Coordinates of C-alpha atoms in Angstrom, one line a residue:
X1 CA 7.0 0.8 7.5
X2 CA 5.0 1.0 4.3
X3 CA 5.0 -0.8 0.9
X4 CA 3.8 1.3 -2.0
X5 CA 2.2 3.7 0.4
X6 CA 0.3 1.0 2.3
X7 CA 1.2 0.1 5.9
X8 CA 2.1 -3.5 6.8
X9 CA -0.9 -3.6 9.1
X10 CA -3.3 -2.7 6.3
X11 CA -1.7 -5.4 4.1
X12 CA -2.1 -8.0 6.8
X13 CA -5.7 -7.0 7.2
X14 CA -6.2 -7.3 3.4
X15 CA -4.8 -10.9 3.5
X16 CA -7.0 -11.7 6.5
X17 CA -10.1 -10.3 4.8
X18 CA -9.3 -12.1 1.5
X19 CA -9.2 -15.5 3.3
X20 CA -12.4 -14.6 5.2
X21 CA -14.1 -13.9 1.8
X22 CA -12.8 -17.1 0.2
X23 CA -14.0 -19.2 3.1
X24 CA -17.4 -17.5 3.3
X25 CA -18.0 -18.1 -0.4
X26 CA -16.9 -21.7 0.1
X27 CA -19.5 -22.1 2.9
X28 CA -22.1 -20.7 0.6
X29 CA -21.3 -23.2 -2.0
X30 CA -21.1 -26.2 0.4
X31 CA -24.5 -25.5 2.0
X32 CA -26.0 -24.2 -1.3
X33 CA -25.8 -27.6 -2.8
X34 CA -28.4 -28.9 -0.4
X35 CA -30.7 -25.9 -0.8
X36 CA -30.6 -26.2 -4.5
X37 CA -31.4 -30.0 -4.3
X38 CA -34.3 -29.2 -2.0
X39 CA -35.6 -26.5 -4.4
X40 CA -35.4 -28.7 -7.4
X41 CA -37.3 -31.5 -5.6
X42 CA -40.0 -29.1 -4.5
X43 CA -39.1 -29.6 -0.8
X44 CA -38.9 -26.8 1.8
X45 CA -35.6 -25.1 2.5
X46 CA -34.5 -26.0 6.0
X47 CA -33.9 -23.0 8.2
X48 CA -30.5 -24.3 9.3
X49 CA -29.1 -24.3 5.8
X50 CA -30.7 -20.8 5.1
X51 CA -29.0 -19.6 8.3
X52 CA -25.6 -20.9 7.0
X53 CA -26.2 -19.1 3.6
X54 CA -27.1 -15.8 5.4
X55 CA -24.0 -16.0 7.6
X56 CA -21.8 -16.8 4.6
X57 CA -23.3 -14.0 2.6
X58 CA -22.9 -11.4 5.4
X59 CA -19.3 -12.5 6.0
X60 CA -18.5 -12.3 2.3
X61 CA -20.0 -8.8 1.9
X62 CA -18.3 -7.6 5.1
X63 CA -14.9 -8.9 4.0
X64 CA -15.2 -7.1 0.7
X65 CA -16.3 -3.9 2.5
X66 CA -13.4 -4.2 4.9
X67 CA -11.0 -4.0 2.0
X68 CA -11.8 -0.2 1.8
X69 CA -8.9 1.4 3.7
X70 CA -10.8 4.0 5.8
X71 CA -13.5 1.6 7.0
X72 CA -11.2 -0.1 9.5
X73 CA -10.8 3.2 11.5
X74 CA -14.3 3.0 12.9
X75 CA -15.1 1.3 16.2
X76 CA -18.1 -0.4 14.7
X77 CA -15.8 -2.6 12.7
X78 CA -14.7 -4.3 15.9
X79 CA -18.2 -4.8 17.2
X80 CA -19.4 -6.2 13.8
X81 CA -16.4 -8.6 13.6
X82 CA -17.4 -9.9 17.1
X83 CA -21.0 -10.4 16.0
X84 CA -19.8 -12.3 12.9
X85 CA -17.6 -14.4 15.1
X86 CA -20.6 -15.3 17.3
X87 CA -22.7 -16.2 14.3
X88 CA -19.9 -18.5 13.0
X89 CA -19.6 -20.2 16.4
X90 CA -23.3 -20.7 16.4
X91 CA -23.2 -22.2 12.9
X92 CA -20.3 -24.5 13.9
X93 CA -22.2 -25.6 17.0
X94 CA -25.4 -26.3 15.0
X95 CA -23.8 -28.3 12.3
X96 CA -21.0 -29.8 14.4
X97 CA -23.7 -31.3 16.6
X98 CA -25.3 -32.9 13.6
X99 CA -22.3 -34.1 11.6
X100 CA -19.0 -34.4 13.6
X101 CA -19.9 -37.8 15.1
X102 CA -21.7 -39.0 12.0
X103 CA -20.0 -41.8 10.1
X104 CA -20.2 -41.1 6.4
X105 CA -20.0 -44.8 5.3
X106 CA -19.1 -43.8 1.8
X107 CA -21.9 -41.1 1.6
X108 CA -20.3 -38.2 -0.2
X109 CA -23.1 -35.8 1.1
X110 CA -22.3 -36.5 4.7
X111 CA -18.6 -36.3 4.1
X112 CA -19.2 -32.9 2.4
X113 CA -21.1 -31.6 5.4
X114 CA -18.4 -32.9 7.8
X115 CA -15.9 -30.9 5.8
X116 CA -18.2 -27.9 5.9
X117 CA -18.3 -28.0 9.7
X118 CA -14.5 -27.6 9.8
X119 CA -14.7 -24.7 7.3
X120 CA -17.2 -23.1 9.6
X121 CA -14.7 -23.4 12.5
X122 CA -11.9 -22.0 10.4
X123 CA -14.2 -19.1 9.5
X124 CA -15.0 -18.5 13.2
X125 CA -11.3 -18.4 14.0
X126 CA -10.6 -16.0 11.2
X127 CA -13.3 -13.6 12.4
X128 CA -11.9 -13.9 16.0
X129 CA -8.5 -13.0 14.7
X130 CA -10.1 -10.1 12.8
X131 CA -11.9 -9.0 16.0
X132 CA -8.8 -9.0 18.1
X133 CA -6.8 -7.3 15.4
X134 CA -9.3 -4.6 14.7
X135 CA -9.7 -4.0 18.5
X136 CA -5.9 -3.6 18.8
X137 CA -5.7 -1.4 15.7
X138 CA -8.6 0.8 17.0
X139 CA -7.1 1.0 20.5
X140 CA -3.7 2.1 19.2
X141 CA -4.9 4.5 16.5
X142 CA -7.9 6.1 18.2
X143 CA -8.2 9.9 18.4
X144 CA -7.4 10.8 22.0
X145 CA -8.1 14.1 23.6
X146 CA -7.4 15.8 26.9
X147 CA -9.6 14.8 29.9
X148 CA -11.0 18.1 31.0
X149 CA -11.7 20.2 27.9
X150 CA -11.4 17.7 25.1
X151 CA -9.7 20.3 22.9
X152 CA -6.1 19.2 22.9
X153 CA -5.1 16.1 20.9
X154 CA -2.9 13.8 22.8
X155 CA 0.0 11.9 21.2
X156 CA 0.3 8.2 21.1
X157 CA 2.3 7.9 24.3
X158 CA 0.6 10.8 26.2
X159 CA -1.1 10.1 29.5
X160 CA -4.7 11.2 30.1
X161 CA -4.0 11.7 33.8
X162 CA -2.8 14.9 35.2
X163 CA 0.9 14.8 36.1
X164 CA 0.5 16.8 39.3
X165 CA 2.6 19.7 40.5
X166 CA 5.8 20.4 38.8
X167 CA 8.6 22.0 40.8

């Protein structure tokens, strides 16, 4: 099934990558506030916040790149999506440990960081969905060839095992 020449799976991937992009840019904004404040006060930039910005920027760039249709056909997409998932989980663990149990007591900065932690988790889950989806897409659309010579292309439902003797 296709809509305007695009398959439904490609359209679903586009929606997923759009939300990955939006949340990655959101994280860059949430953590960038503290980096900008530290820079304007002449303080050092904490490595944890720089890490959050790097993960957000890598995710935003990757989500934009994944909107190019032929990119999703490569197996490296699946591996890179898993790497980004691990980076987001590490970011969630890092800031979750710092802010989940923290009581904001009316402090808007702590409340913003508590919200940022949950955006990190949502990002991690989106990249996990992207990893599973791209692995499934690659597995069902990979180029399969015969076992012994590698010359014959096999169809989607063809077996790579020999069928044995036919009578």
